């Protein structure tokens, strides 16, 4: 239910970590086990880019809002290991949040949409159907949020320093 994989390209490696946040939210043992696993995995990660993804958001200003146990337990681990991006769905909107060192992308817009709220760390939000497109190089991690009519709604480029 949780796993890791790496993608290697021209001079770059990106590491991806999938979590079962449904289990983490409703089962303390699953939470502990996955956090220990993620901490160990990230500690040994040599990839240029680190992305954690799952269903539930850590932070969101949407219908469901932030996930308390993930804010308390997962967010500090993401910060500790300099994770570049946390990607999730659950809330049915597109929202980009930059909080601390981590960027949080909510892209749950493949179904019914709901209007997102505003928050102090929100750089973009919309209630439109669409998807995210990613591009990774050794120097940058870029993404676009794209509407179903192929209009680019928002784009962000994260540079490696």
PDB file of C-alpha atoms in Angstrom:
ATOM      1  CA  UNK A   1       0.000   0.000   0.000  1.00  0.00           C
ATOM      2  CA  UNK A   2       3.013   2.304   0.266  1.00  0.00           C
ATOM      3  CA  UNK A   3       6.097   2.134  -1.894  1.00  0.00           C
ATOM      4  CA  UNK A   4       8.941   4.040  -3.530  1.00  0.00           C
ATOM      5  CA  UNK A   5      10.348   4.241  -7.025  1.00  0.00           C
ATOM      6  CA  UNK A   6      12.875   6.365  -8.893  1.00  0.00           C
ATOM      7  CA  UNK A   7      12.886   7.729 -12.405  1.00  0.00           C
ATOM      8  CA  UNK A   8      16.206   8.407 -14.073  1.00  0.00           C
ATOM      9  CA  UNK A   9      16.708  10.656 -17.040  1.00  0.00           C
ATOM     10  CA  UNK A  10      19.419  12.709 -18.628  1.00  0.00           C
ATOM     11  CA  UNK A  11      21.605  13.510 -15.633  1.00  0.00           C
ATOM     12  CA  UNK A  12      18.768  13.531 -13.107  1.00  0.00           C
ATOM     13  CA  UNK A  13      17.059  11.183 -10.699  1.00  0.00           C
ATOM     14  CA  UNK A  14      13.701  11.863  -9.096  1.00  0.00           C
ATOM     15  CA  UNK A  15      12.509   9.730  -6.181  1.00  0.00           C
ATOM     16  CA  UNK A  16       8.794   9.204  -5.563  1.00  0.00           C
ATOM     17  CA  UNK A  17       7.222   7.928  -2.355  1.00  0.00           C
ATOM     18  CA  UNK A  18       3.599   6.782  -2.243  1.00  0.00           C
ATOM     19  CA  UNK A  19       1.802   6.729   1.092  1.00  0.00           C
ATOM     20  CA  UNK A  20      -1.500   5.204   2.127  1.00  0.00           C
ATOM     21  CA  UNK A  21      -2.799   8.239   3.968  1.00  0.00           C
ATOM     22  CA  UNK A  22      -6.236   6.714   4.398  1.00  0.00           C
ATOM     23  CA  UNK A  23      -4.660   4.065   6.632  1.00  0.00           C
ATOM     24  CA  UNK A  24      -2.442   6.683   8.301  1.00  0.00           C
ATOM     25  CA  UNK A  25      -5.443   8.811   9.259  1.00  0.00           C
ATOM     26  CA  UNK A  26      -7.541   5.975  10.670  1.00  0.00           C
ATOM     27  CA  UNK A  27      -4.945   3.551  12.072  1.00  0.00           C
ATOM     28  CA  UNK A  28      -2.216   4.663  14.504  1.00  0.00           C
ATOM     29  CA  UNK A  29      -0.105   1.564  13.795  1.00  0.00           C
ATOM     30  CA  UNK A  30      -0.227   2.233  10.049  1.00  0.00           C
ATOM     31  CA  UNK A  31       0.722   5.861  10.708  1.00  0.00           C
ATOM     32  CA  UNK A  32       3.720   4.863  12.807  1.00  0.00           C
ATOM     33  CA  UNK A  33       4.859   2.147  10.393  1.00  0.00           C
ATOM     34  CA  UNK A  34       4.657   4.371   7.309  1.00  0.00           C
ATOM     35  CA  UNK A  35       6.349   7.337   8.987  1.00  0.00           C
ATOM     36  CA  UNK A  36       9.228   5.110  10.116  1.00  0.00           C
ATOM     37  CA  UNK A  37       9.518   3.639   6.615  1.00  0.00           C
ATOM     38  CA  UNK A  38       9.435   7.094   4.967  1.00  0.00           C
ATOM     39  CA  UNK A  39      12.009   8.513   7.388  1.00  0.00           C
ATOM     40  CA  UNK A  40      14.388   5.636   6.611  1.00  0.00           C
ATOM     41  CA  UNK A  41      13.798   5.888   2.849  1.00  0.00           C
ATOM     42  CA  UNK A  42      14.311   9.660   2.743  1.00  0.00           C
ATOM     43  CA  UNK A  43      17.408   9.437   4.956  1.00  0.00           C
ATOM     44  CA  UNK A  44      19.145   7.346   2.323  1.00  0.00           C
ATOM     45  CA  UNK A  45      17.815   9.200  -0.705  1.00  0.00           C
ATOM     46  CA  UNK A  46      20.449  10.567  -3.081  1.00  0.00           C
ATOM     47  CA  UNK A  47      18.006  11.720  -5.770  1.00  0.00           C
ATOM     48  CA  UNK A  48      18.038  15.344  -6.882  1.00  0.00           C
ATOM     49  CA  UNK A  49      14.267  15.584  -6.443  1.00  0.00           C
ATOM     50  CA  UNK A  50      12.023  14.084  -3.776  1.00  0.00           C
ATOM     51  CA  UNK A  51       8.262  13.846  -4.242  1.00  0.00           C
ATOM     52  CA  UNK A  52       5.805  12.314  -1.774  1.00  0.00           C
ATOM     53  CA  UNK A  53       2.298  11.602  -2.995  1.00  0.00           C
ATOM     54  CA  UNK A  54      -0.935  10.262  -1.607  1.00  0.00           C
ATOM     55  CA  UNK A  55      -4.658  10.809  -1.497  1.00  0.00           C
ATOM     56  CA  UNK A  56      -5.190  12.993   1.581  1.00  0.00           C
ATOM     57  CA  UNK A  57      -3.731  16.518   1.700  1.00  0.00           C
ATOM     58  CA  UNK A  58      -1.446  17.687   4.456  1.00  0.00           C
ATOM     59  CA  UNK A  59      -2.564  21.281   3.885  1.00  0.00           C
ATOM     60  CA  UNK A  60      -5.623  22.365   1.937  1.00  0.00           C
ATOM     61  CA  UNK A  61      -8.048  25.253   2.069  1.00  0.00           C
ATOM     62  CA  UNK A  62     -10.797  23.245   0.415  1.00  0.00           C
ATOM     63  CA  UNK A  63     -13.916  21.392   1.446  1.00  0.00           C
ATOM     64  CA  UNK A  64     -12.073  18.796   3.560  1.00  0.00           C
ATOM     65  CA  UNK A  65      -9.295  21.128   4.681  1.00  0.00           C
ATOM     66  CA  UNK A  66      -5.980  20.133   6.188  1.00  0.00           C
ATOM     67  CA  UNK A  67      -5.518  16.667   7.644  1.00  0.00           C
ATOM     68  CA  UNK A  68      -4.616  17.207  11.310  1.00  0.00           C
ATOM     69  CA  UNK A  69      -2.568  14.070  11.924  1.00  0.00           C
ATOM     70  CA  UNK A  70      -0.595  14.658   8.706  1.00  0.00           C
ATOM     71  CA  UNK A  71       0.082  18.281   9.664  1.00  0.00           C
ATOM     72  CA  UNK A  72       1.324  17.124  13.061  1.00  0.00           C
ATOM     73  CA  UNK A  73       3.277  14.009  12.042  1.00  0.00           C
ATOM     74  CA  UNK A  74       4.056  14.041   8.305  1.00  0.00           C
ATOM     75  CA  UNK A  75       4.771  17.725   7.615  1.00  0.00           C
ATOM     76  CA  UNK A  76       7.778  17.843  10.000  1.00  0.00           C
ATOM     77  CA  UNK A  77       9.235  14.758   8.297  1.00  0.00           C
ATOM     78  CA  UNK A  78       8.844  16.353   4.856  1.00  0.00           C
ATOM     79  CA  UNK A  79      10.622  19.470   6.142  1.00  0.00           C
ATOM     80  CA  UNK A  80      13.389  17.448   7.827  1.00  0.00           C
ATOM     81  CA  UNK A  81      14.253  15.666   4.584  1.00  0.00           C
ATOM     82  CA  UNK A  82      13.827  18.657   2.259  1.00  0.00           C
ATOM     83  CA  UNK A  83      11.057  17.065   0.221  1.00  0.00           C
ATOM     84  CA  UNK A  84      10.448  19.196  -2.846  1.00  0.00           C
ATOM     85  CA  UNK A  85       6.782  18.450  -3.446  1.00  0.00           C
ATOM     86  CA  UNK A  86       3.831  16.749  -1.754  1.00  0.00           C
ATOM     87  CA  UNK A  87       1.164  15.828  -4.285  1.00  0.00           C
ATOM     88  CA  UNK A  88      -2.382  14.801  -3.383  1.00  0.00           C
ATOM     89  CA  UNK A  89      -6.037  14.872  -4.310  1.00  0.00           C
ATOM     90  CA  UNK A  90      -9.043  14.349  -2.001  1.00  0.00           C
ATOM     91  CA  UNK A  91     -10.221  17.958  -2.168  1.00  0.00           C
ATOM     92  CA  UNK A  92     -11.842  18.555  -5.552  1.00  0.00           C
ATOM     93  CA  UNK A  93      -9.967  21.624  -6.701  1.00  0.00           C
ATOM     94  CA  UNK A  94      -6.475  22.688  -7.806  1.00  0.00           C
ATOM     95  CA  UNK A  95      -4.388  24.458  -5.200  1.00  0.00           C
ATOM     96  CA  UNK A  96      -0.694  25.226  -4.847  1.00  0.00           C
ATOM     97  CA  UNK A  97       0.563  25.957  -1.338  1.00  0.00           C
ATOM     98  CA  UNK A  98       4.132  26.837  -0.342  1.00  0.00           C
ATOM     99  CA  UNK A  99       4.578  26.332   3.378  1.00  0.00           C
ATOM    100  CA  UNK A 100       8.059  26.224   4.881  1.00  0.00           C
ATOM    101  CA  UNK A 101      10.482  24.420   2.571  1.00  0.00           C
ATOM    102  CA  UNK A 102       7.834  22.144   1.056  1.00  0.00           C
ATOM    103  CA  UNK A 103       5.444  22.812  -1.795  1.00  0.00           C
ATOM    104  CA  UNK A 104       2.010  21.187  -1.592  1.00  0.00           C
ATOM    105  CA  UNK A 105      -0.034  20.568  -4.721  1.00  0.00           C
ATOM    106  CA  UNK A 106      -3.675  19.536  -4.428  1.00  0.00           C
ATOM    107  CA  UNK A 107      -4.987  18.321  -7.774  1.00  0.00           C
ATOM    108  CA  UNK A 108      -8.242  16.482  -7.192  1.00  0.00           C
ATOM    109  CA  UNK A 109     -10.058  17.761 -10.253  1.00  0.00           C
ATOM    110  CA  UNK A 110     -10.829  14.645 -12.248  1.00  0.00           C
ATOM    111  CA  UNK A 111     -14.395  14.568 -10.936  1.00  0.00           C
ATOM    112  CA  UNK A 112     -16.873  16.916  -9.293  1.00  0.00           C
ATOM    113  CA  UNK A 113     -15.269  20.213  -8.353  1.00  0.00           C
ATOM    114  CA  UNK A 114     -15.699  22.324  -5.241  1.00  0.00           C
ATOM    115  CA  UNK A 115     -14.685  25.910  -4.651  1.00  0.00           C
ATOM    116  CA  UNK A 116     -11.421  26.174  -2.671  1.00  0.00           C
ATOM    117  CA  UNK A 117     -10.834  28.716   0.051  1.00  0.00           C
ATOM    118  CA  UNK A 118      -7.946  31.130   0.432  1.00  0.00           C
ATOM    119  CA  UNK A 119      -5.112  30.858   2.893  1.00  0.00           C
ATOM    120  CA  UNK A 120      -1.912  32.734   3.677  1.00  0.00           C
ATOM    121  CA  UNK A 121       0.317  30.199   1.886  1.00  0.00           C
ATOM    122  CA  UNK A 122      -1.828  29.687  -1.226  1.00  0.00           C
ATOM    123  CA  UNK A 123      -0.136  30.777  -4.438  1.00  0.00           C
ATOM    124  CA  UNK A 124      -2.898  29.493  -6.714  1.00  0.00           C
ATOM    125  CA  UNK A 125      -6.324  27.894  -6.496  1.00  0.00           C
ATOM    126  CA  UNK A 126      -9.226  27.215  -8.811  1.00  0.00           C
ATOM    127  CA  UNK A 127     -12.336  25.103  -9.094  1.00  0.00           C
ATOM    128  CA  UNK A 128     -11.867  23.839 -12.652  1.00  0.00           C
ATOM    129  CA  UNK A 129     -11.606  20.331 -14.022  1.00  0.00           C
ATOM    130  CA  UNK A 130      -8.132  19.493 -15.240  1.00  0.00           C
ATOM    131  CA  UNK A 131      -4.845  17.780 -14.586  1.00  0.00           C
ATOM    132  CA  UNK A 132      -1.182  18.399 -13.736  1.00  0.00           C
ATOM    133  CA  UNK A 133       1.751  17.976 -16.126  1.00  0.00           C
ATOM    134  CA  UNK A 134       5.294  17.595 -14.760  1.00  0.00           C
ATOM    135  CA  UNK A 135       8.751  18.116 -16.249  1.00  0.00           C
ATOM    136  CA  UNK A 136      11.964  17.322 -14.395  1.00  0.00           C
ATOM    137  CA  UNK A 137      15.555  18.222 -15.208  1.00  0.00           C
ATOM    138  CA  UNK A 138      18.719  18.245 -13.128  1.00  0.00           C
ATOM    139  CA  UNK A 139      18.194  21.959 -12.437  1.00  0.00           C
ATOM    140  CA  UNK A 140      14.430  22.329 -12.180  1.00  0.00           C
ATOM    141  CA  UNK A 141      11.150  20.622 -11.378  1.00  0.00           C
ATOM    142  CA  UNK A 142       8.304  22.260 -13.254  1.00  0.00           C
ATOM    143  CA  UNK A 143       4.596  21.648 -13.411  1.00  0.00           C
ATOM    144  CA  UNK A 144       1.584  23.055 -15.133  1.00  0.00           C
ATOM    145  CA  UNK A 145      -2.031  22.874 -14.025  1.00  0.00           C
ATOM    146  CA  UNK A 146      -4.066  22.448 -17.183  1.00  0.00           C
ATOM    147  CA  UNK A 147      -7.831  22.760 -17.734  1.00  0.00           C
ATOM    148  CA  UNK A 148      -9.749  20.221 -19.788  1.00  0.00           C
ATOM    149  CA  UNK A 149      -9.739  22.670 -22.738  1.00  0.00           C
ATOM    150  CA  UNK A 150      -5.881  22.553 -22.565  1.00  0.00           C
ATOM    151  CA  UNK A 151      -5.584  26.081 -21.163  1.00  0.00           C
ATOM    152  CA  UNK A 152      -2.603  26.407 -18.828  1.00  0.00           C
ATOM    153  CA  UNK A 153      -4.090  27.764 -15.616  1.00  0.00           C
ATOM    154  CA  UNK A 154      -0.905  27.967 -13.554  1.00  0.00           C
ATOM    155  CA  UNK A 155       2.716  26.983 -13.883  1.00  0.00           C
ATOM    156  CA  UNK A 156       5.528  26.788 -11.397  1.00  0.00           C
ATOM    157  CA  UNK A 157       9.213  26.071 -11.794  1.00  0.00           C
ATOM    158  CA  UNK A 158      11.220  24.999  -8.755  1.00  0.00           C
ATOM    159  CA  UNK A 159      14.947  25.556  -9.184  1.00  0.00           C
ATOM    160  CA  UNK A 160      17.617  23.475  -7.456  1.00  0.00           C
ATOM    161  CA  UNK A 161      20.051  25.729  -5.706  1.00  0.00           C
TER     162      UNK A 161
END
